[in-house]
Amino acid sequence: MNAPHPPKVAGIDSTVPAPAHTVASVATGTSPAAPAHPRNAPGALLQDRLAGWVSDLTTLHELTERLTRTRALDEALREMLRAGAALVGARRGLVALEPADGLGPDHMIGLGLAHADLGHFETVPRSSLPYGRILDGLPGADDGIAEPDLLAEKGLDPRHREVAARLGYAASYTLPLVPKTSEPPEASETPMPSETSRLPYAPRAAGPGLRLGAAVWLYDEPAEPSERQRHLVGLYVRYAAEHLARLLELERTCASMATMSEELLPSRLPRIPGVQLAARHRTSAHGGGDWYDALPLPDAALGLAVGSVTGAGPSAVAAMGRLRASLRAYAVMEGEDPVAVLSDLELLLRLTEPARSATALFGYCEPALRKITLAGAGHSPPLLIGERRTEFVETSVSAPLGMLACWEAPSVEVYPEPGETVLLYTDGLLHRTGDPTDRAFARLHAAAAGVPQALRRDPGAIADHILRTVLPEGTTASKATDPTDPTAATDSAEDVVLLAARFE
């Protein structure tokens, strides 16, 4: 059973372990490695069948192990396409993700197909494509659809024929992506005598309402998968659909958390004479409590604030929203005294949420005087970026809000020069670097000092440059205040907030 596998068997790529015994060898009673022995035919037949089962299980095990290592939905879809192509002996394919519950996301991913190639499929009438019939829930499509010779079919849609000829494929095999459920039977249901040997929670095929999409594999020549290949790819795709369903739910949850967090933050920044504002917000996959604010105050003043609430998830996001709303109220009443604003905020946090702590930095900005009065509670110091200096503002060391019985810390005054930018940020910017604190601060300082001259007049461009320079590739999060920002990438465990104010 541990005999070496041939390099390619039944259309399975050599990179995937292939069964050493095929269905054909079982049917004839012979092994591909040795001649038949008539006197031992029953034993040889059984051994050949067992060896084939073991090899098939090994193949599926290794493929599903690769699939379970994927952590993102798109990554899992590409891995499923690659493994399915190896199982059915195809070279290219695509998956159309279109959950039947209508909640999305709806998109298409290709294997060996460029983005423009996928666009050609969208020009074909949906009902003439196998995956279109599956997505529409038409009868007869649940077991898969094979088109062994597309160009020979007389009833083929002319546009479908044209696309097949343009892309160079002559056959296809399509399967629905339908995860199984493991729900217990209803209490009123009585098992039939024939069902007594079944497990009480045996998986049952999910209905059309749970269909995730459809996978298509394309052949360069007329062909179709064998019965054994269909069986193997069917087992694999059913398992893959369950994994995809979990990742889909995770992606939806992360998107909802990011949307909720964004909705709790300012929809736009105020326009104040003498100062330009820009903000960048990166939400973590779990939904964090980092926030920022910029609000007009009486006497042509401006309140600038950043902060972070401990924890993650919906409770942290909700606490962030409450804390930001409270700070806005205190800033309107006594914003000229940042220490009083944070003292009131600390008292509110201690009385209403005693199990939670937070950091905050609030600045009372007077643009006409180019003056900022700052008070911080356990927060990182702002960074002053200019032509002749790039330095951290020296703020007093203080505890986070909610950590002491009574918070108190002196304020400091900052006087930016014309053309200088004051950068406020949360600790997530430092934590995402993966460096110790001192090295993370050094990296931030170097990035700020290295802002190109052409970008220094735009606070948004300064913030984008710092994000690209400070954070390792692939660690910026999924959503930005500016949707066109090129630094938005994969998720991370830390929120990041940057608030930049450039003085004219």
Coordinates of C-alpha atoms in Angstrom, one line a residue:
M1 CA 0.0 0.0 0.0
N2 CA 3.0 2.2 0.3
A3 CA 4.2 1.6 -3.2
P4 CA 5.4 4.7 -5.1
H5 CA 2.7 6.5 -7.1
P6 CA 3.1 7.0 -10.9
P7 CA 3.7 10.6 -12.0
K8 CA 0.3 11.1 -13.5
V9 CA -2.8 8.9 -13.2
A10 CA -6.3 9.5 -14.5
G11 CA -5.7 13.1 -15.2
I12 CA -4.4 14.0 -11.7
D13 CA -1.5 16.3 -11.6
S14 CA 1.8 14.8 -10.4
T15 CA 1.9 17.3 -7.5
V16 CA -1.1 15.7 -6.0
P17 CA -0.7 12.1 -4.7
A18 CA -2.6 9.8 -7.2
P19 CA -4.1 6.4 -6.4
A20 CA -1.8 3.5 -7.3
H21 CA -4.9 1.5 -8.4
T22 CA -7.5 2.8 -10.7
V23 CA -11.1 1.9 -11.2
A24 CA -10.2 0.1 -14.4
S25 CA -7.8 -2.2 -12.6
V26 CA -10.5 -3.2 -10.1
A27 CA -13.0 -4.0 -12.9
T28 CA -10.6 -6.4 -14.7
G29 CA -9.1 -7.9 -11.6
T30 CA -5.6 -6.9 -12.5
S31 CA -3.1 -4.6 -10.9
P32 CA -1.2 -2.0 -13.0
A33 CA 2.0 -3.1 -11.3
A34 CA 1.7 -6.9 -11.6
P35 CA -0.1 -9.6 -13.6
A36 CA -3.2 -11.3 -12.3
H37 CA -3.0 -14.6 -10.4
P38 CA -6.2 -16.6 -11.1
R39 CA -5.9 -18.8 -7.9
N40 CA -5.7 -15.7 -5.8
A41 CA -8.1 -13.6 -7.7
P42 CA -10.5 -12.8 -4.8
G43 CA -7.7 -11.7 -2.5
A44 CA -6.0 -9.7 -5.3
L45 CA -9.2 -8.0 -6.1
L46 CA -9.8 -7.1 -2.5
Q47 CA -6.2 -5.9 -2.0
D48 CA -6.5 -3.8 -5.2
R49 CA -9.7 -2.2 -4.1
L50 CA -8.4 -1.4 -0.6
A51 CA -5.2 0.1 -2.0
G52 CA -7.3 2.3 -4.3
W53 CA -9.5 3.4 -1.4
V54 CA -6.4 4.2 0.8
S55 CA -4.8 6.1 -2.0
D56 CA -7.9 8.1 -2.7
L57 CA -8.3 9.0 1.0
T58 CA -4.7 10.0 1.1
T59 CA -5.3 12.3 -1.9
L60 CA -8.3 13.9 -0.3
H61 CA -6.6 14.2 3.0
E62 CA -3.7 16.1 1.6
L63 CA -5.9 18.4 -0.5
T64 CA -8.2 19.2 2.4
E65 CA -5.2 19.9 4.7
R66 CA -4.0 22.5 2.2
L67 CA -7.5 24.0 2.1
T68 CA -7.8 24.3 5.8
R69 CA -4.6 26.3 6.0
T70 CA -6.2 29.1 4.0
R71 CA -7.4 32.0 6.1
A72 CA -9.0 34.3 3.6
L73 CA -12.0 33.6 1.3
D74 CA -10.3 34.5 -2.0
E75 CA -7.3 32.4 -1.0
A76 CA -9.5 29.4 -0.2
L77 CA -11.4 29.8 -3.5
R78 CA -8.1 29.7 -5.5
E79 CA -6.9 26.7 -3.6
M80 CA -10.2 24.9 -4.3
L81 CA -9.9 25.6 -8.0
R82 CA -6.4 24.4 -8.2
A83 CA -7.1 21.2 -6.3
G84 CA -10.3 20.5 -8.3
A85 CA -8.5 21.1 -11.6
A86 CA -5.9 18.4 -10.5
L87 CA -8.6 16.0 -9.6
V88 CA -10.6 16.3 -12.8
G89 CA -7.6 16.7 -15.1
A90 CA -8.3 20.2 -16.2
R91 CA -5.9 23.1 -16.7
R92 CA -8.1 26.1 -16.1
G93 CA -11.3 27.0 -14.2
L94 CA -13.3 29.6 -12.5
V95 CA -15.6 30.0 -9.5
A96 CA -18.6 32.2 -9.4
L97 CA -19.4 33.2 -5.8
E98 CA -23.0 34.3 -5.4
P99 CA -24.5 33.2 -2.1
A100 CA -28.2 32.3 -2.5
D101 CA -29.2 34.4 0.5
G102 CA -28.4 37.5 -1.5
L103 CA -26.1 39.0 1.2
G104 CA -23.0 38.7 -1.0
P105 CA -20.2 39.1 -1.7
D106 CA -20.7 38.4 -5.4
H107 CA -17.6 38.0 -7.5
M108 CA -15.7 35.7 -9.8
I109 CA -12.2 34.3 -9.5
G110 CA -10.3 32.5 -12.2
L111 CA -7.6 29.9 -12.5
G112 CA -5.4 30.4 -15.6
L113 CA -7.8 33.1 -16.7
A114 CA -7.1 36.8 -16.8
H115 CA -9.6 39.4 -15.5
A116 CA -10.5 40.2 -19.1
D117 CA -11.2 36.5 -19.8
L118 CA -13.7 36.4 -16.9
G119 CA -15.4 39.4 -18.4
H120 CA -16.1 37.5 -21.5
F121 CA -18.3 35.0 -19.5
E122 CA -20.4 37.9 -18.4
T123 CA -21.4 38.6 -22.0
V124 CA -22.9 35.1 -22.4
P125 CA -26.6 34.7 -21.5
R126 CA -26.7 33.4 -18.0
S127 CA -29.1 30.6 -18.7
S128 CA -26.8 29.1 -21.4
L129 CA -23.9 28.7 -18.9
P130 CA -23.8 25.7 -16.6
Y131 CA -22.8 27.8 -13.6
G132 CA -25.6 30.2 -14.4
R133 CA -28.2 27.4 -14.3
I134 CA -26.8 26.3 -11.0
L135 CA -26.9 29.8 -9.5
D136 CA -30.4 30.2 -10.7
G137 CA -31.4 27.0 -8.9
L138 CA -32.7 25.3 -12.1
P139 CA -33.6 21.6 -11.7
G140 CA -31.1 18.9 -12.7
A141 CA -28.0 20.9 -11.8
D142 CA -27.3 19.8 -8.2
D143 CA -25.2 16.8 -9.2
G144 CA -23.0 18.7 -11.6
I145 CA -23.1 19.5 -15.3
A146 CA -20.6 18.0 -17.8
E147 CA -20.2 19.5 -21.3
P148 CA -17.8 17.0 -23.0
D149 CA -17.7 18.7 -26.4
L150 CA -19.0 22.2 -26.5
L151 CA -18.3 23.0 -30.1
A152 CA -20.1 19.9 -31.2
E153 CA -23.4 20.8 -29.4
K154 CA -26.0 22.0 -31.9
G155 CA -28.1 23.9 -29.4
L156 CA -25.1 25.9 -27.9
D157 CA -25.7 29.6 -27.6
P158 CA -23.8 31.5 -30.4
R159 CA -22.2 33.8 -27.9
H160 CA -21.2 30.9 -25.7
R161 CA -19.6 29.2 -28.7
E162 CA -17.8 32.4 -29.6
V163 CA -16.4 32.8 -26.1
A164 CA -15.3 29.2 -25.9
A165 CA -13.4 29.6 -29.2
R166 CA -11.8 32.9 -28.1
L167 CA -10.6 31.5 -24.8
G168 CA -9.6 28.1 -26.3
Y169 CA -11.6 25.6 -24.2
A170 CA -13.7 22.8 -25.7
A171 CA -15.3 21.1 -22.6
S172 CA -16.3 21.9 -19.1
Y173 CA -17.3 20.3 -15.8
T174 CA -19.4 22.4 -13.3
L175 CA -20.3 21.6 -9.7
P176 CA -22.4 23.6 -7.2
L177 CA -20.8 24.8 -4.0
V178 CA -23.3 23.6 -1.4
P179 CA -22.2 23.1 2.2
K180 CA -23.8 20.3 4.2
T181 CA -25.6 21.0 7.5
S182 CA -25.3 19.0 10.7
E183 CA -28.6 20.0 12.3
P184 CA -30.3 17.5 14.7
P185 CA -33.7 16.1 13.6
E186 CA -36.9 17.8 14.8
A187 CA -38.2 16.5 18.1
S188 CA -41.4 15.4 16.5
E189 CA -39.6 13.3 13.9
T190 CA -39.5 9.5 14.5
P191 CA -36.7 7.7 12.7
M192 CA -37.8 5.0 10.2
P193 CA -36.6 1.5 10.9
S194 CA -34.2 1.8 7.9
E195 CA -32.6 4.8 9.5
T196 CA -31.7 3.2 12.8
S197 CA -28.1 2.6 11.6
R198 CA -27.6 6.2 10.7
L199 CA -25.9 8.7 13.0
P200 CA -28.4 10.9 14.9
Y201 CA -26.7 14.0 13.4
A202 CA -25.7 12.8 10.0
P203 CA -25.0 15.6 7.6
R204 CA -27.8 16.3 5.2
A205 CA -27.5 18.2 1.9
A206 CA -28.3 21.8 2.2
G207 CA -31.2 23.3 0.3
P208 CA -30.9 25.8 -2.5
G209 CA -31.1 28.7 -0.1
L210 CA -27.6 27.8 1.2
R211 CA -25.9 27.5 -2.1
L212 CA -22.7 29.6 -2.2
G213 CA -21.9 29.5 -5.9
A214 CA -20.5 27.2 -8.6
A215 CA -17.1 26.0 -9.7
V216 CA -16.2 25.4 -13.3
W217 CA -13.2 23.5 -14.7
L218 CA -12.3 24.0 -18.4
Y219 CA -10.6 21.5 -20.8
D220 CA -8.6 22.5 -23.8
E221 CA -9.8 19.5 -25.7
P222 CA -13.1 17.5 -25.7
A223 CA -13.1 15.5 -22.5
E224 CA -15.0 14.8 -19.3
P225 CA -14.0 13.4 -15.9
S226 CA -14.4 9.7 -15.3
E227 CA -16.7 8.3 -12.7
R228 CA -13.9 8.0 -10.2
Q229 CA -12.8 11.6 -10.8
R230 CA -16.3 12.8 -10.3
H231 CA -16.6 11.0 -7.1
L232 CA -13.3 12.4 -5.7
V233 CA -14.0 15.9 -6.8
G234 CA -17.5 15.7 -5.5
L235 CA -16.3 14.7 -2.0
Y236 CA -13.6 17.4 -2.1
V237 CA -16.0 20.2 -3.2
R238 CA -18.5 19.3 -0.5
Y239 CA -15.9 19.6 2.2
A240 CA -14.5 22.8 0.5
A241 CA -18.0 24.3 0.5
E242 CA -18.2 24.0 4.3
H243 CA -14.8 25.6 4.7
L244 CA -15.9 28.4 2.3
A245 CA -19.1 28.9 4.2
R246 CA -17.2 29.5 7.4
L247 CA -14.8 32.0 5.7
L248 CA -17.7 33.7 4.1
E249 CA -19.4 34.2 7.4
L250 CA -16.1 35.5 8.9
E251 CA -15.7 37.9 6.0
R252 CA -19.2 39.2 6.4
T253 CA -18.7 39.7 10.1
C254 CA -15.4 41.6 9.6
A255 CA -17.1 43.8 6.9
S256 CA -20.0 44.5 9.3
M257 CA -17.6 45.4 12.1
A258 CA -15.6 47.7 9.8
T259 CA -18.8 49.4 8.6
M260 CA -20.1 49.9 12.1
S261 CA -16.8 51.3 13.2
E262 CA -16.6 53.6 10.2
E263 CA -20.2 54.8 10.8
L264 CA -19.3 55.8 14.4
L265 CA -16.4 58.0 13.2
P266 CA -16.7 61.4 11.5
S267 CA -18.2 61.1 8.0
R268 CA -16.2 64.2 6.9
L269 CA -13.6 66.5 8.5
P270 CA -14.5 70.2 9.2
R271 CA -13.0 73.0 7.0
I272 CA -11.3 75.5 9.3
P273 CA -9.3 78.5 7.9
G274 CA -5.6 78.2 8.6
V275 CA -5.5 74.4 8.9
Q276 CA -5.8 71.4 6.6
L277 CA -7.0 68.1 8.0
A278 CA -6.7 64.4 6.9
A279 CA -7.5 61.2 8.6
R280 CA -6.7 57.5 7.9
H281 CA -8.4 54.7 9.8
R282 CA -7.6 51.0 9.4
T283 CA -10.0 48.6 11.1
S284 CA -8.7 45.3 12.4
A285 CA -10.4 42.0 11.5
H286 CA -11.9 41.7 14.9
G287 CA -13.1 45.3 15.2
G288 CA -11.1 47.4 17.5
G289 CA -11.8 50.5 19.5
D290 CA -9.4 53.1 18.0
W291 CA -11.1 56.4 17.0
Y292 CA -10.4 60.0 16.0
D293 CA -12.4 63.2 16.0
A294 CA -12.1 66.8 14.7
L295 CA -14.8 69.2 15.6
P296 CA -15.3 73.0 15.3
L297 CA -15.4 74.8 18.7
P298 CA -16.5 78.3 19.6
D299 CA -14.2 81.3 18.9
A300 CA -13.0 79.7 15.6
A301 CA -11.2 77.0 17.6
L302 CA -10.8 73.3 16.6
G303 CA -10.8 70.2 18.8
L304 CA -8.5 67.3 17.7
A305 CA -8.7 63.9 19.4
V306 CA -7.5 60.4 19.0
G307 CA -8.0 57.5 21.4
S308 CA -8.2 53.7 21.9
V309 CA -10.5 51.6 24.0
T310 CA -9.2 48.3 25.3
G311 CA -10.6 45.1 23.9
A312 CA -12.0 44.1 20.5
G313 CA -15.3 43.1 18.9
P314 CA -18.7 44.7 19.0
S315 CA -18.5 45.7 22.7
A316 CA -15.2 47.6 22.1
V317 CA -16.7 49.3 19.0
A318 CA -19.8 50.3 21.0
A319 CA -17.7 51.6 23.9
M320 CA -15.6 53.6 21.4
G321 CA -18.7 55.2 20.1
R322 CA -20.0 56.2 23.5
L323 CA -16.6 57.5 24.5
R324 CA -16.2 59.6 21.4
A325 CA -19.7 61.1 21.8
S326 CA -19.0 62.0 25.4
L327 CA -15.7 63.7 24.5
R328 CA -17.5 65.8 21.9
A329 CA -19.9 67.0 24.5
Y330 CA -17.2 67.8 27.1
A331 CA -15.1 69.5 24.3
V332 CA -17.9 71.9 23.4
M333 CA -18.4 72.8 27.1
E334 CA -14.8 73.2 28.2
G335 CA -12.6 72.5 25.2
E336 CA -10.2 75.3 26.0
D337 CA -9.1 73.2 29.0
P338 CA -8.0 69.8 27.6
V339 CA -7.2 68.5 31.1
A340 CA -10.8 69.2 32.3
V341 CA -12.1 67.4 29.2
L342 CA -10.1 64.2 29.9
S343 CA -10.9 64.4 33.6
D344 CA -14.6 64.4 32.9
L345 CA -14.1 61.6 30.4
E346 CA -12.2 59.5 32.9
L347 CA -14.9 60.0 35.6
L348 CA -17.6 58.9 33.1
L349 CA -15.6 55.8 32.1
R350 CA -15.0 54.8 35.7
L351 CA -18.7 55.2 36.6
T352 CA -20.3 53.6 33.6
E353 CA -17.7 51.0 32.5
P354 CA -15.5 50.2 35.4
A355 CA -14.0 47.1 33.8
R356 CA -12.7 49.0 30.8
S357 CA -9.8 51.4 30.3
A358 CA -8.8 53.7 27.4
T359 CA -6.1 56.0 26.2
A360 CA -6.9 59.4 24.7
L361 CA -5.2 62.6 23.4
F362 CA -7.1 65.8 23.1
G363 CA -5.9 69.1 21.7
Y364 CA -7.5 72.5 21.7
C365 CA -6.3 74.1 18.5
E366 CA -6.3 77.8 17.7
P367 CA -5.4 78.1 14.0
A368 CA -5.1 81.8 14.0
L369 CA -2.4 81.7 16.6
R370 CA -0.9 78.4 15.3
K371 CA -1.2 77.0 18.9
I372 CA -2.3 73.6 20.2
T373 CA -2.9 72.9 23.9
L374 CA -2.5 69.2 24.4
A375 CA -3.4 66.8 27.2
G376 CA -2.9 63.0 27.0
A377 CA -3.9 60.0 29.1
G378 CA -1.5 57.1 28.5
H379 CA -1.3 58.0 24.8
S380 CA 1.7 58.2 22.4
P381 CA 3.1 61.7 21.9
P382 CA 2.2 63.6 18.7
L383 CA 4.8 64.0 15.9
L384 CA 5.7 67.4 14.6
I385 CA 6.7 67.3 10.9
G386 CA 8.3 70.3 9.2
E387 CA 11.0 71.4 6.8
R388 CA 13.6 72.1 9.6
R389 CA 12.5 69.7 12.3
T390 CA 10.8 66.3 12.8
E391 CA 10.3 65.6 16.5
F392 CA 8.0 64.1 19.0
V393 CA 6.1 66.6 21.2
E394 CA 7.1 66.2 24.8
T395 CA 4.0 65.4 26.7
S396 CA 3.7 64.5 30.4
V397 CA 3.7 60.9 31.4
S398 CA 0.2 59.9 32.5
A399 CA -1.9 56.8 33.1
P400 CA -4.7 55.7 30.8
L401 CA -8.3 56.6 31.7
G402 CA -9.9 54.2 34.1
M403 CA -6.6 52.9 35.6
L404 CA -6.4 55.3 38.7
A405 CA -9.0 56.5 41.2
C406 CA -8.5 60.0 39.9
W407 CA -6.8 61.0 36.7
E408 CA -4.7 64.2 36.5
A409 CA -1.9 65.4 34.2
P410 CA -0.7 68.8 33.1
S411 CA -1.2 70.0 29.5
V412 CA 1.5 71.2 27.1
E413 CA 1.5 73.9 24.4
V414 CA 2.7 73.4 20.9
Y415 CA 3.4 76.1 18.4
P416 CA 3.7 74.7 14.8
E417 CA 5.4 76.8 12.2
P418 CA 3.7 77.7 8.9
G419 CA 3.8 74.6 6.7
E420 CA 4.3 72.2 9.6
T421 CA 2.1 69.2 10.2
V422 CA 1.1 67.8 13.6
L423 CA 0.4 64.0 13.4
L424 CA -1.8 62.3 16.0
Y425 CA -1.9 58.5 15.9
T426 CA -2.9 55.5 18.0
D427 CA -0.7 52.8 19.4
G428 CA -1.8 50.3 16.7
L429 CA 0.5 52.0 14.3
L430 CA 3.5 51.1 16.5
H431 CA 2.2 47.6 17.4
R432 CA 1.7 46.5 13.8
T433 CA 5.4 47.0 13.1
G434 CA 6.1 44.0 15.3
D435 CA 9.2 45.8 16.7
P436 CA 9.9 46.8 20.3
T437 CA 8.5 50.1 21.3
D438 CA 11.8 52.1 20.9
R439 CA 12.4 50.7 17.5
A440 CA 8.8 51.3 16.4
F441 CA 9.1 55.0 17.4
A442 CA 12.4 55.2 15.5
R443 CA 10.8 53.7 12.4
L444 CA 7.9 56.2 12.7
H445 CA 10.3 59.1 13.1
A446 CA 12.4 58.0 10.1
A447 CA 9.3 57.7 8.0
A448 CA 8.1 61.2 8.9
A449 CA 11.5 62.7 8.3
G450 CA 11.7 61.0 4.9
V451 CA 8.4 62.4 3.5
P452 CA 9.2 63.7 0.0
Q453 CA 9.2 67.4 -0.6
A454 CA 6.3 67.1 -3.1
L455 CA 4.0 65.5 -0.5
R456 CA 4.6 67.9 2.4
R457 CA 1.8 70.3 1.3
D458 CA -0.9 67.6 1.6
P459 CA -1.6 66.1 5.0
G460 CA -3.3 63.1 3.4
A461 CA -0.3 62.3 1.3
I462 CA 1.9 62.6 4.4
A463 CA -0.3 60.1 6.3
D464 CA -0.3 57.7 3.3
H465 CA 3.5 57.9 3.0
I466 CA 4.0 57.1 6.7
L467 CA 1.6 54.1 6.5
R468 CA 3.4 52.7 3.5
T469 CA 6.8 53.2 5.1
V470 CA 6.2 52.2 8.7
L471 CA 4.0 49.1 8.3
P472 CA 5.4 45.9 6.8
E473 CA 3.9 44.9 3.5
G474 CA 0.5 43.2 3.9
T475 CA -0.2 44.5 7.5
T476 CA -2.3 47.5 6.6
A477 CA -6.0 46.8 7.2
S478 CA -8.9 46.4 4.9
K479 CA -10.7 49.8 4.9
A480 CA -9.5 53.3 4.7
T481 CA -11.2 56.7 5.3
D482 CA -10.1 57.4 1.8
P483 CA -11.3 54.4 -0.3
T484 CA -8.8 55.3 -3.1
D485 CA -5.9 54.9 -0.7
P486 CA -3.4 52.3 -2.1
T487 CA -2.2 51.2 1.4
A488 CA -5.4 49.3 2.2
A489 CA -4.6 45.7 2.3
T490 CA -5.1 42.6 4.5
D491 CA -6.4 42.6 8.0
S492 CA -4.5 42.7 11.3
A493 CA -5.1 42.4 15.0
E494 CA -4.6 46.1 15.6
D495 CA -6.6 49.2 14.6
V496 CA -4.6 52.1 13.2
V497 CA -5.7 55.8 13.3
L498 CA -3.8 58.8 11.9
L499 CA -5.0 62.4 12.2
A500 CA -2.9 65.0 10.4
A501 CA -3.3 68.7 10.8
R502 CA -1.2 71.0 8.5
F503 CA -0.9 74.6 9.5
E504 CA -0.7 77.3 6.8

